C-alpha atoms as one frame of an Amber mdcrd trajectory, in Angstrom:
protein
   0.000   0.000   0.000   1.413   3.636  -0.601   2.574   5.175   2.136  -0.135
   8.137   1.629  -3.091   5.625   2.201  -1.724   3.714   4.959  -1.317   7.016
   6.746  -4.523   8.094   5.961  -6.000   4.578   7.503  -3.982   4.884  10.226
  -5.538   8.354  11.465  -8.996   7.213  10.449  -8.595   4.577  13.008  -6.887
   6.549  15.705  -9.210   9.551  15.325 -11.471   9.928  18.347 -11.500  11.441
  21.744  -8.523  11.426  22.780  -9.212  12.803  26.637 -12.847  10.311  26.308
 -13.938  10.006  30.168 -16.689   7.369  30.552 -19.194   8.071  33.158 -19.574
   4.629  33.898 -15.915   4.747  35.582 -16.725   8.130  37.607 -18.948   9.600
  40.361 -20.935  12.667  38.478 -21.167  15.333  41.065 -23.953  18.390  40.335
 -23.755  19.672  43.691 -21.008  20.831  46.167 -21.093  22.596  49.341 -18.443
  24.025  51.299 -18.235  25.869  54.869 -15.758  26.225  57.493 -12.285  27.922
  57.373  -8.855  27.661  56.102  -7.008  24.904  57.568 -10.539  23.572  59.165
 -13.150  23.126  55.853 -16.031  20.445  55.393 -17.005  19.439  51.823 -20.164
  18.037  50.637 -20.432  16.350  47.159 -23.607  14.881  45.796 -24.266  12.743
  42.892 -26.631  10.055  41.443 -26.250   6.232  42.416 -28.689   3.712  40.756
 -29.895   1.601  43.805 -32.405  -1.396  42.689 -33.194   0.579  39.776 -33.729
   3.835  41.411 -31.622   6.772  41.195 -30.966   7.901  44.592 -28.600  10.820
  45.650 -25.893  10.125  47.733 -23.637  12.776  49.724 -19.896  12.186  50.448
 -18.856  14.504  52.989 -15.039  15.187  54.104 -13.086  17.598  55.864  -9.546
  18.816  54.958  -7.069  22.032  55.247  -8.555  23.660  51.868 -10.790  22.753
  49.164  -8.756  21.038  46.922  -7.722  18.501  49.825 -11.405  17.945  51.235
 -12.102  16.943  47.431  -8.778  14.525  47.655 -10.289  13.579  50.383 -13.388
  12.892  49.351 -12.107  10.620  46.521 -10.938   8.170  49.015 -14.524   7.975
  49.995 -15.963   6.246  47.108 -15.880   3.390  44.483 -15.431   5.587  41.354
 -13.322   9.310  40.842 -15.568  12.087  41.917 -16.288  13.656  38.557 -17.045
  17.663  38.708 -17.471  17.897  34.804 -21.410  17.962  34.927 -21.436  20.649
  38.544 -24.068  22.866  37.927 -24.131  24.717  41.416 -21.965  25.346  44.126
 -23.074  26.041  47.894 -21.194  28.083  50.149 -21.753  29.230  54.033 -22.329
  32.585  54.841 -19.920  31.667  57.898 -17.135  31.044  55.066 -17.097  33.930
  53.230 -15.944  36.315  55.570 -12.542  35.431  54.317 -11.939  36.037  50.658
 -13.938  34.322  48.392 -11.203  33.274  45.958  -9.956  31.346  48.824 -13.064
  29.075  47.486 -13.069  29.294  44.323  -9.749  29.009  42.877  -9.714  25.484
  42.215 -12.768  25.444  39.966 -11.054  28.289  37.944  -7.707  25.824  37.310
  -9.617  23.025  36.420 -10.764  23.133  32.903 -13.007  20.442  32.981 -14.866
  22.593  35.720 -17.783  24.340  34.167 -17.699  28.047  33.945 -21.582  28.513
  34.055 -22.089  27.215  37.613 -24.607  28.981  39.942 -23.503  30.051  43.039
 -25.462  30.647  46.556 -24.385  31.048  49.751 -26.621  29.596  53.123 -27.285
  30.652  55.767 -26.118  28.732  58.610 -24.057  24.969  57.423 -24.815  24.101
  54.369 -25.094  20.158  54.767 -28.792  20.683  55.692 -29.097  21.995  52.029
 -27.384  19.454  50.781 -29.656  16.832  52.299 -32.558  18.158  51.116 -31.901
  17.466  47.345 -32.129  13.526  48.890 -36.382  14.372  49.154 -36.881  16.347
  46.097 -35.092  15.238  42.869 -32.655  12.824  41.726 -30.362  16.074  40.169
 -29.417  17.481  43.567 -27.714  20.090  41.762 -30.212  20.982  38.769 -32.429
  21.280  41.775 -30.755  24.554  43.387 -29.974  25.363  39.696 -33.236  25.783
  38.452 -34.287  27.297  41.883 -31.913  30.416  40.882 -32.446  31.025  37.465
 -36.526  31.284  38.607 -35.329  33.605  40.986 -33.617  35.238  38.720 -36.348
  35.625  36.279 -38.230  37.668  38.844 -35.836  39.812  39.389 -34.622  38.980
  42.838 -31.864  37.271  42.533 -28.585  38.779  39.553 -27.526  36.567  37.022
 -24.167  35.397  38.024 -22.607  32.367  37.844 -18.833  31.720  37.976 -17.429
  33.267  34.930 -19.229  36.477  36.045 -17.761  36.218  39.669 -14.268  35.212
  38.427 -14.564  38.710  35.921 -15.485  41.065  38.869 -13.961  39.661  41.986
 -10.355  41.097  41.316 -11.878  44.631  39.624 -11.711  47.382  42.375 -14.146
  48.947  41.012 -16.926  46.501  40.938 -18.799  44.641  43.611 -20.682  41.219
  43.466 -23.874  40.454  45.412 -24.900  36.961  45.513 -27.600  34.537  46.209
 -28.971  34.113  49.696 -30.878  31.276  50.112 -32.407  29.879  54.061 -33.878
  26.708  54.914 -38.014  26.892  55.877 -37.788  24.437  58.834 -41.472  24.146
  58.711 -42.041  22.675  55.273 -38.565  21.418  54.681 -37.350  23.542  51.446
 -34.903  26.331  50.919 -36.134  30.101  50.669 -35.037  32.713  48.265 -33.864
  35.453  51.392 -32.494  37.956  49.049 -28.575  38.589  48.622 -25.549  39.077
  49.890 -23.908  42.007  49.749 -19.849  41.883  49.169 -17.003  44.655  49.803
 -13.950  43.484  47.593 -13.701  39.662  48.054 -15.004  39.357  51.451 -19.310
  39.093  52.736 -19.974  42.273  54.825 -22.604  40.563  56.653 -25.211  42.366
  55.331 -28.414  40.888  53.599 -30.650  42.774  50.926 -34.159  41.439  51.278
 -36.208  40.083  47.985 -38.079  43.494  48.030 -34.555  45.710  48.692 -32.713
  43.699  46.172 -35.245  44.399  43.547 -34.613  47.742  43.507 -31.176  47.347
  43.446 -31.318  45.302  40.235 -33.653  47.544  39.131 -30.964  50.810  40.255
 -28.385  48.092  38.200 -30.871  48.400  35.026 -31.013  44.899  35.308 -34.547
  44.189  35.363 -35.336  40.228  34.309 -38.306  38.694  32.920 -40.520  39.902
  35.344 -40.091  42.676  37.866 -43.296  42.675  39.975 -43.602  46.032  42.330
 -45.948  45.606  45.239 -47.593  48.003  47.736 -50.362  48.882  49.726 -51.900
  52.168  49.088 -54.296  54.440  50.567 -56.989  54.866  47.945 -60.031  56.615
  49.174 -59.277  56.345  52.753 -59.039  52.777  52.169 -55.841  50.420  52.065
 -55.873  47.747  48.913 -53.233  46.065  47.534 -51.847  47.055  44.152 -49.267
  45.244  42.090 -47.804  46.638  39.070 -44.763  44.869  36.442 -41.603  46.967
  34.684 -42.346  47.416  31.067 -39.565  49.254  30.454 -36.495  51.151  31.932
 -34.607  54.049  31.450 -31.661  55.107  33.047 -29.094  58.390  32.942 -26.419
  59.075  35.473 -25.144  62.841  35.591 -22.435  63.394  37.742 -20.788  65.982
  39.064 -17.189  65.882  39.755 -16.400  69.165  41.556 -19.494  68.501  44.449
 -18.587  64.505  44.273 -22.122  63.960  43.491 -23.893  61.857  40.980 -27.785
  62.755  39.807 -29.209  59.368  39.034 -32.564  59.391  36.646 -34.410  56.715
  36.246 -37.931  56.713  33.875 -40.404  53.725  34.765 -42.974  52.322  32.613
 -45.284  50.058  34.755 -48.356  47.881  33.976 -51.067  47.551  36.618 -51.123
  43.691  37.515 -53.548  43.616  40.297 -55.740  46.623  40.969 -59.253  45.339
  43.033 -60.892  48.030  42.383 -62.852  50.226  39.584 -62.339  53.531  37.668
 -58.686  52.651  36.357 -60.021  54.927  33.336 -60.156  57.968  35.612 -57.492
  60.516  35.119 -57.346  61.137  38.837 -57.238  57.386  39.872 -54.750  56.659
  37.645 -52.756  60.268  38.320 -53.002  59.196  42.199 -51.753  55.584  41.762
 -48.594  57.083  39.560 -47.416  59.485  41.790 -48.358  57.404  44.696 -45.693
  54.473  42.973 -43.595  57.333  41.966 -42.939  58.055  45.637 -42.689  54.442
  47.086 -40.249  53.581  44.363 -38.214  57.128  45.046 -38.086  56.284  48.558
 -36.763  51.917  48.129 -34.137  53.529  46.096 -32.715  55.898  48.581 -32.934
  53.312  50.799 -30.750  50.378  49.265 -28.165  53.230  48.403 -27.593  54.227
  51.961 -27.388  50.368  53.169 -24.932  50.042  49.984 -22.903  53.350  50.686
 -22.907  51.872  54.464 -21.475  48.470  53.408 -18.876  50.218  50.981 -20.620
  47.422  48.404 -20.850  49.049  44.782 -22.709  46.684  43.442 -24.242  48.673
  40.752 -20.310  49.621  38.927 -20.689  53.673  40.097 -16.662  53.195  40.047
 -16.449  51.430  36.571 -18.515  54.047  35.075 -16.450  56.671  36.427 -13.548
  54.649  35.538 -14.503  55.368  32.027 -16.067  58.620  31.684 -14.722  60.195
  34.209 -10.739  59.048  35.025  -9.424  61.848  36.823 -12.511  61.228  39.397
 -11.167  57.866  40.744  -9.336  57.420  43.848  -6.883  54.721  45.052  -9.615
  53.398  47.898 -12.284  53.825  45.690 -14.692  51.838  48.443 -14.270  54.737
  50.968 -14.819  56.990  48.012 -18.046  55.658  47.380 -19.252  55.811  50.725
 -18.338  59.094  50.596 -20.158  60.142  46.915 -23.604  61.916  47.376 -26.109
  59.438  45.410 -29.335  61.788  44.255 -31.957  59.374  42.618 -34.444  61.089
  40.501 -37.666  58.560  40.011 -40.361  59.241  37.518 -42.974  56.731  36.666
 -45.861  56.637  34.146 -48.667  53.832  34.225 -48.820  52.827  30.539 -50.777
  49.591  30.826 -53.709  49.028  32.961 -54.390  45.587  32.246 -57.848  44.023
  30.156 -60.326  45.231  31.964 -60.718  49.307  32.515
Protein backbone atom coordinates (compact mmCIF):
# COMPACT_ATOMS: atom_id res chain seq x y z
CA UNK A 1 0.00 0.00 0.00
CA UNK A 2 1.41 3.64 -0.60
CA UNK A 3 2.57 5.18 2.14
CA UNK A 4 -0.13 8.14 1.63
CA UNK A 5 -3.09 5.63 2.20
CA UNK A 6 -1.72 3.71 4.96
CA UNK A 7 -1.32 7.02 6.75
CA UNK A 8 -4.52 8.09 5.96
CA UNK A 9 -6.00 4.58 7.50
CA UNK A 10 -3.98 4.88 10.23
CA UNK A 11 -5.54 8.35 11.47
CA UNK A 12 -9.00 7.21 10.45
CA UNK A 13 -8.60 4.58 13.01
CA UNK A 14 -6.89 6.55 15.70
CA UNK A 15 -9.21 9.55 15.32
CA UNK A 16 -11.47 9.93 18.35
CA UNK A 17 -11.50 11.44 21.74
CA UNK A 18 -8.52 11.43 22.78
CA UNK A 19 -9.21 12.80 26.64
CA UNK A 20 -12.85 10.31 26.31
CA UNK A 21 -13.94 10.01 30.17
CA UNK A 22 -16.69 7.37 30.55
CA UNK A 23 -19.19 8.07 33.16
CA UNK A 24 -19.57 4.63 33.90
CA UNK A 25 -15.91 4.75 35.58
CA UNK A 26 -16.72 8.13 37.61
CA UNK A 27 -18.95 9.60 40.36
CA UNK A 28 -20.93 12.67 38.48
CA UNK A 29 -21.17 15.33 41.07
CA UNK A 30 -23.95 18.39 40.33
CA UNK A 31 -23.76 19.67 43.69
CA UNK A 32 -21.01 20.83 46.17
CA UNK A 33 -21.09 22.60 49.34
CA UNK A 34 -18.44 24.03 51.30
CA UNK A 35 -18.23 25.87 54.87
CA UNK A 36 -15.76 26.23 57.49
CA UNK A 37 -12.29 27.92 57.37
CA UNK A 38 -8.85 27.66 56.10
CA UNK A 39 -7.01 24.90 57.57
CA UNK A 40 -10.54 23.57 59.16
CA UNK A 41 -13.15 23.13 55.85
CA UNK A 42 -16.03 20.44 55.39
CA UNK A 43 -17.00 19.44 51.82
CA UNK A 44 -20.16 18.04 50.64
CA UNK A 45 -20.43 16.35 47.16
CA UNK A 46 -23.61 14.88 45.80
CA UNK A 47 -24.27 12.74 42.89
CA UNK A 48 -26.63 10.05 41.44
CA UNK A 49 -26.25 6.23 42.42
CA UNK A 50 -28.69 3.71 40.76
CA UNK A 51 -29.89 1.60 43.80
CA UNK A 52 -32.40 -1.40 42.69
CA UNK A 53 -33.19 0.58 39.78
CA UNK A 54 -33.73 3.84 41.41
CA UNK A 55 -31.62 6.77 41.19
CA UNK A 56 -30.97 7.90 44.59
CA UNK A 57 -28.60 10.82 45.65
CA UNK A 58 -25.89 10.13 47.73
CA UNK A 59 -23.64 12.78 49.72
CA UNK A 60 -19.90 12.19 50.45
CA UNK A 61 -18.86 14.50 52.99
CA UNK A 62 -15.04 15.19 54.10
CA UNK A 63 -13.09 17.60 55.86
CA UNK A 64 -9.55 18.82 54.96
CA UNK A 65 -7.07 22.03 55.25
CA UNK A 66 -8.55 23.66 51.87
CA UNK A 67 -10.79 22.75 49.16
CA UNK A 68 -8.76 21.04 46.92
CA UNK A 69 -7.72 18.50 49.83
CA UNK A 70 -11.40 17.95 51.24
CA UNK A 71 -12.10 16.94 47.43
CA UNK A 72 -8.78 14.52 47.66
CA UNK A 73 -10.29 13.58 50.38
CA UNK A 74 -13.39 12.89 49.35
CA UNK A 75 -12.11 10.62 46.52
CA UNK A 76 -10.94 8.17 49.01
CA UNK A 77 -14.52 7.97 49.99
CA UNK A 78 -15.96 6.25 47.11
CA UNK A 79 -15.88 3.39 44.48
CA UNK A 80 -15.43 5.59 41.35
CA UNK A 81 -13.32 9.31 40.84
CA UNK A 82 -15.57 12.09 41.92
CA UNK A 83 -16.29 13.66 38.56
CA UNK A 84 -17.05 17.66 38.71
CA UNK A 85 -17.47 17.90 34.80
CA UNK A 86 -21.41 17.96 34.93
CA UNK A 87 -21.44 20.65 38.54
CA UNK A 88 -24.07 22.87 37.93
CA UNK A 89 -24.13 24.72 41.42
CA UNK A 90 -21.96 25.35 44.13
CA UNK A 91 -23.07 26.04 47.89
CA UNK A 92 -21.19 28.08 50.15
CA UNK A 93 -21.75 29.23 54.03
CA UNK A 94 -22.33 32.58 54.84
CA UNK A 95 -19.92 31.67 57.90
CA UNK A 96 -17.14 31.04 55.07
CA UNK A 97 -17.10 33.93 53.23
CA UNK A 98 -15.94 36.31 55.57
CA UNK A 99 -12.54 35.43 54.32
CA UNK A 100 -11.94 36.04 50.66
CA UNK A 101 -13.94 34.32 48.39
CA UNK A 102 -11.20 33.27 45.96
CA UNK A 103 -9.96 31.35 48.82
CA UNK A 104 -13.06 29.08 47.49
CA UNK A 105 -13.07 29.29 44.32
CA UNK A 106 -9.75 29.01 42.88
CA UNK A 107 -9.71 25.48 42.21
CA UNK A 108 -12.77 25.44 39.97
CA UNK A 109 -11.05 28.29 37.94
CA UNK A 110 -7.71 25.82 37.31
CA UNK A 111 -9.62 23.02 36.42
CA UNK A 112 -10.76 23.13 32.90
CA UNK A 113 -13.01 20.44 32.98
CA UNK A 114 -14.87 22.59 35.72
CA UNK A 115 -17.78 24.34 34.17
CA UNK A 116 -17.70 28.05 33.94
CA UNK A 117 -21.58 28.51 34.06
CA UNK A 118 -22.09 27.21 37.61
CA UNK A 119 -24.61 28.98 39.94
CA UNK A 120 -23.50 30.05 43.04
CA UNK A 121 -25.46 30.65 46.56
CA UNK A 122 -24.39 31.05 49.75
CA UNK A 123 -26.62 29.60 53.12
CA UNK A 124 -27.28 30.65 55.77
CA UNK A 125 -26.12 28.73 58.61
CA UNK A 126 -24.06 24.97 57.42
CA UNK A 127 -24.81 24.10 54.37
CA UNK A 128 -25.09 20.16 54.77
CA UNK A 129 -28.79 20.68 55.69
CA UNK A 130 -29.10 22.00 52.03
CA UNK A 131 -27.38 19.45 50.78
CA UNK A 132 -29.66 16.83 52.30
CA UNK A 133 -32.56 18.16 51.12
CA UNK A 134 -31.90 17.47 47.35
CA UNK A 135 -32.13 13.53 48.89
CA UNK A 136 -36.38 14.37 49.15
CA UNK A 137 -36.88 16.35 46.10
CA UNK A 138 -35.09 15.24 42.87
CA UNK A 139 -32.65 12.82 41.73
CA UNK A 140 -30.36 16.07 40.17
CA UNK A 141 -29.42 17.48 43.57
CA UNK A 142 -27.71 20.09 41.76
CA UNK A 143 -30.21 20.98 38.77
CA UNK A 144 -32.43 21.28 41.78
CA UNK A 145 -30.76 24.55 43.39
CA UNK A 146 -29.97 25.36 39.70
CA UNK A 147 -33.24 25.78 38.45
CA UNK A 148 -34.29 27.30 41.88
CA UNK A 149 -31.91 30.42 40.88
CA UNK A 150 -32.45 31.03 37.46
CA UNK A 151 -36.53 31.28 38.61
CA UNK A 152 -35.33 33.60 40.99
CA UNK A 153 -33.62 35.24 38.72
CA UNK A 154 -36.35 35.63 36.28
CA UNK A 155 -38.23 37.67 38.84
CA UNK A 156 -35.84 39.81 39.39
CA UNK A 157 -34.62 38.98 42.84
CA UNK A 158 -31.86 37.27 42.53
CA UNK A 159 -28.58 38.78 39.55
CA UNK A 160 -27.53 36.57 37.02
CA UNK A 161 -24.17 35.40 38.02
CA UNK A 162 -22.61 32.37 37.84
CA UNK A 163 -18.83 31.72 37.98
CA UNK A 164 -17.43 33.27 34.93
CA UNK A 165 -19.23 36.48 36.05
CA UNK A 166 -17.76 36.22 39.67
CA UNK A 167 -14.27 35.21 38.43
CA UNK A 168 -14.56 38.71 35.92
CA UNK A 169 -15.49 41.07 38.87
CA UNK A 170 -13.96 39.66 41.99
CA UNK A 171 -10.36 41.10 41.32
CA UNK A 172 -11.88 44.63 39.62
CA UNK A 173 -11.71 47.38 42.38
CA UNK A 174 -14.15 48.95 41.01
CA UNK A 175 -16.93 46.50 40.94
CA UNK A 176 -18.80 44.64 43.61
CA UNK A 177 -20.68 41.22 43.47
CA UNK A 178 -23.87 40.45 45.41
CA UNK A 179 -24.90 36.96 45.51
CA UNK A 180 -27.60 34.54 46.21
CA UNK A 181 -28.97 34.11 49.70
CA UNK A 182 -30.88 31.28 50.11
CA UNK A 183 -32.41 29.88 54.06
CA UNK A 184 -33.88 26.71 54.91
CA UNK A 185 -38.01 26.89 55.88
CA UNK A 186 -37.79 24.44 58.83
CA UNK A 187 -41.47 24.15 58.71
CA UNK A 188 -42.04 22.67 55.27
CA UNK A 189 -38.57 21.42 54.68
CA UNK A 190 -37.35 23.54 51.45
CA UNK A 191 -34.90 26.33 50.92
CA UNK A 192 -36.13 30.10 50.67
CA UNK A 193 -35.04 32.71 48.26
CA UNK A 194 -33.86 35.45 51.39
CA UNK A 195 -32.49 37.96 49.05
CA UNK A 196 -28.58 38.59 48.62
CA UNK A 197 -25.55 39.08 49.89
CA UNK A 198 -23.91 42.01 49.75
CA UNK A 199 -19.85 41.88 49.17
CA UNK A 200 -17.00 44.65 49.80
CA UNK A 201 -13.95 43.48 47.59
CA UNK A 202 -13.70 39.66 48.05
CA UNK A 203 -15.00 39.36 51.45
CA UNK A 204 -19.31 39.09 52.74
CA UNK A 205 -19.97 42.27 54.83
CA UNK A 206 -22.60 40.56 56.65
CA UNK A 207 -25.21 42.37 55.33
CA UNK A 208 -28.41 40.89 53.60
CA UNK A 209 -30.65 42.77 50.93
CA UNK A 210 -34.16 41.44 51.28
CA UNK A 211 -36.21 40.08 47.99
CA UNK A 212 -38.08 43.49 48.03
CA UNK A 213 -34.55 45.71 48.69
CA UNK A 214 -32.71 43.70 46.17
CA UNK A 215 -35.24 44.40 43.55
CA UNK A 216 -34.61 47.74 43.51
CA UNK A 217 -31.18 47.35 43.45
CA UNK A 218 -31.32 45.30 40.23
CA UNK A 219 -33.65 47.54 39.13
CA UNK A 220 -30.96 50.81 40.26
CA UNK A 221 -28.39 48.09 38.20
CA UNK A 222 -30.87 48.40 35.03
CA UNK A 223 -31.01 44.90 35.31
CA UNK A 224 -34.55 44.19 35.36
CA UNK A 225 -35.34 40.23 34.31
CA UNK A 226 -38.31 38.69 32.92
CA UNK A 227 -40.52 39.90 35.34
CA UNK A 228 -40.09 42.68 37.87
CA UNK A 229 -43.30 42.67 39.97
CA UNK A 230 -43.60 46.03 42.33
CA UNK A 231 -45.95 45.61 45.24
CA UNK A 232 -47.59 48.00 47.74
CA UNK A 233 -50.36 48.88 49.73
CA UNK A 234 -51.90 52.17 49.09
CA UNK A 235 -54.30 54.44 50.57
CA UNK A 236 -56.99 54.87 47.95
CA UNK A 237 -60.03 56.62 49.17
CA UNK A 238 -59.28 56.35 52.75
CA UNK A 239 -59.04 52.78 52.17
CA UNK A 240 -55.84 50.42 52.07
CA UNK A 241 -55.87 47.75 48.91
CA UNK A 242 -53.23 46.07 47.53
CA UNK A 243 -51.85 47.05 44.15
CA UNK A 244 -49.27 45.24 42.09
CA UNK A 245 -47.80 46.64 39.07
CA UNK A 246 -44.76 44.87 36.44
CA UNK A 247 -41.60 46.97 34.68
CA UNK A 248 -42.35 47.42 31.07
CA UNK A 249 -39.56 49.25 30.45
CA UNK A 250 -36.50 51.15 31.93
CA UNK A 251 -34.61 54.05 31.45
CA UNK A 252 -31.66 55.11 33.05
CA UNK A 253 -29.09 58.39 32.94
CA UNK A 254 -26.42 59.07 35.47
CA UNK A 255 -25.14 62.84 35.59
CA UNK A 256 -22.43 63.39 37.74
CA UNK A 257 -20.79 65.98 39.06
CA UNK A 258 -17.19 65.88 39.76
CA UNK A 259 -16.40 69.17 41.56
CA UNK A 260 -19.49 68.50 44.45
CA UNK A 261 -18.59 64.51 44.27
CA UNK A 262 -22.12 63.96 43.49
CA UNK A 263 -23.89 61.86 40.98
CA UNK A 264 -27.78 62.75 39.81
CA UNK A 265 -29.21 59.37 39.03
CA UNK A 266 -32.56 59.39 36.65
CA UNK A 267 -34.41 56.71 36.25
CA UNK A 268 -37.93 56.71 33.87
CA UNK A 269 -40.40 53.72 34.76
CA UNK A 270 -42.97 52.32 32.61
CA UNK A 271 -45.28 50.06 34.76
CA UNK A 272 -48.36 47.88 33.98
CA UNK A 273 -51.07 47.55 36.62
CA UNK A 274 -51.12 43.69 37.51
CA UNK A 275 -53.55 43.62 40.30
CA UNK A 276 -55.74 46.62 40.97
CA UNK A 277 -59.25 45.34 43.03
CA UNK A 278 -60.89 48.03 42.38
CA UNK A 279 -62.85 50.23 39.58
CA UNK A 280 -62.34 53.53 37.67
CA UNK A 281 -58.69 52.65 36.36
CA UNK A 282 -60.02 54.93 33.34
CA UNK A 283 -60.16 57.97 35.61
CA UNK A 284 -57.49 60.52 35.12
CA UNK A 285 -57.35 61.14 38.84
CA UNK A 286 -57.24 57.39 39.87
CA UNK A 287 -54.75 56.66 37.64
CA UNK A 288 -52.76 60.27 38.32
CA UNK A 289 -53.00 59.20 42.20
CA UNK A 290 -51.75 55.58 41.76
CA UNK A 291 -48.59 57.08 39.56
CA UNK A 292 -47.42 59.49 41.79
CA UNK A 293 -48.36 57.40 44.70
CA UNK A 294 -45.69 54.47 42.97
CA UNK A 295 -43.59 57.33 41.97
CA UNK A 296 -42.94 58.05 45.64
CA UNK A 297 -42.69 54.44 47.09
CA UNK A 298 -40.25 53.58 44.36
CA UNK A 299 -38.21 57.13 45.05
CA UNK A 300 -38.09 56.28 48.56
CA UNK A 301 -36.76 51.92 48.13
CA UNK A 302 -34.14 53.53 46.10
CA UNK A 303 -32.72 55.90 48.58
CA UNK A 304 -32.93 53.31 50.80
CA UNK A 305 -30.75 50.38 49.26
CA UNK A 306 -28.16 53.23 48.40
CA UNK A 307 -27.59 54.23 51.96
CA UNK A 308 -27.39 50.37 53.17
CA UNK A 309 -24.93 50.04 49.98
CA UNK A 310 -22.90 53.35 50.69
CA UNK A 311 -22.91 51.87 54.46
CA UNK A 312 -21.47 48.47 53.41
CA UNK A 313 -18.88 50.22 50.98
CA UNK A 314 -20.62 47.42 48.40
CA UNK A 315 -20.85 49.05 44.78
CA UNK A 316 -22.71 46.68 43.44
CA UNK A 317 -24.24 48.67 40.75
CA UNK A 318 -20.31 49.62 38.93
CA UNK A 319 -20.69 53.67 40.10
CA UNK A 320 -16.66 53.20 40.05
CA UNK A 321 -16.45 51.43 36.57
CA UNK A 322 -18.51 54.05 35.07
CA UNK A 323 -16.45 56.67 36.43
CA UNK A 324 -13.55 54.65 35.54
CA UNK A 325 -14.50 55.37 32.03
CA UNK A 326 -16.07 58.62 31.68
CA UNK A 327 -14.72 60.19 34.21
CA UNK A 328 -10.74 59.05 35.03
CA UNK A 329 -9.42 61.85 36.82
CA UNK A 330 -12.51 61.23 39.40
CA UNK A 331 -11.17 57.87 40.74
CA UNK A 332 -9.34 57.42 43.85
CA UNK A 333 -6.88 54.72 45.05
CA UNK A 334 -9.62 53.40 47.90
CA UNK A 335 -12.28 53.83 45.69
CA UNK A 336 -14.69 51.84 48.44
CA UNK A 337 -14.27 54.74 50.97
CA UNK A 338 -14.82 56.99 48.01
CA UNK A 339 -18.05 55.66 47.38
CA UNK A 340 -19.25 55.81 50.72
CA UNK A 341 -18.34 59.09 50.60
CA UNK A 342 -20.16 60.14 46.92
CA UNK A 343 -23.60 61.92 47.38
CA UNK A 344 -26.11 59.44 45.41
CA UNK A 345 -29.34 61.79 44.26
CA UNK A 346 -31.96 59.37 42.62
CA UNK A 347 -34.44 61.09 40.50
CA UNK A 348 -37.67 58.56 40.01
CA UNK A 349 -40.36 59.24 37.52
CA UNK A 350 -42.97 56.73 36.67
CA UNK A 351 -45.86 56.64 34.15
CA UNK A 352 -48.67 53.83 34.23
CA UNK A 353 -48.82 52.83 30.54
CA UNK A 354 -50.78 49.59 30.83
CA UNK A 355 -53.71 49.03 32.96
CA UNK A 356 -54.39 45.59 32.25
CA UNK A 357 -57.85 44.02 30.16
CA UNK A 358 -60.33 45.23 31.96
CA UNK A 359 -60.72 49.31 32.52
Amino acid sequence: MHRKGIILLLIVFLAGCWDERLYKNSSVVSLVGVEGKVGEYKGYYAYPKLIDNKSKIMVIEAEGISPRDIRNKADMKVEQTLDLSELATLLISSDTVKEPLYDILDIYFRDPQNPISIKVALTEGDVKPFIELTKEVTDNAGGYYQRFIESTEKNTIYPKLDLQMIGSTLFDDAIDISIPYIKMNEEKNIADAAGVALFSGQVFTGKILNPKQSLSMLLLMDEASQHARIEYMMNLNDKEIPVTSEVIHLKRKWTINEAMGKITMDYKIDLEIDEFSKNHLYKKDTLKALEDNFQQRIQADFEEVLQILQEQKSDTLAIGRYIRAYHPKMLKDDWHEQFASLTLEPKVKVSIIRTGILR
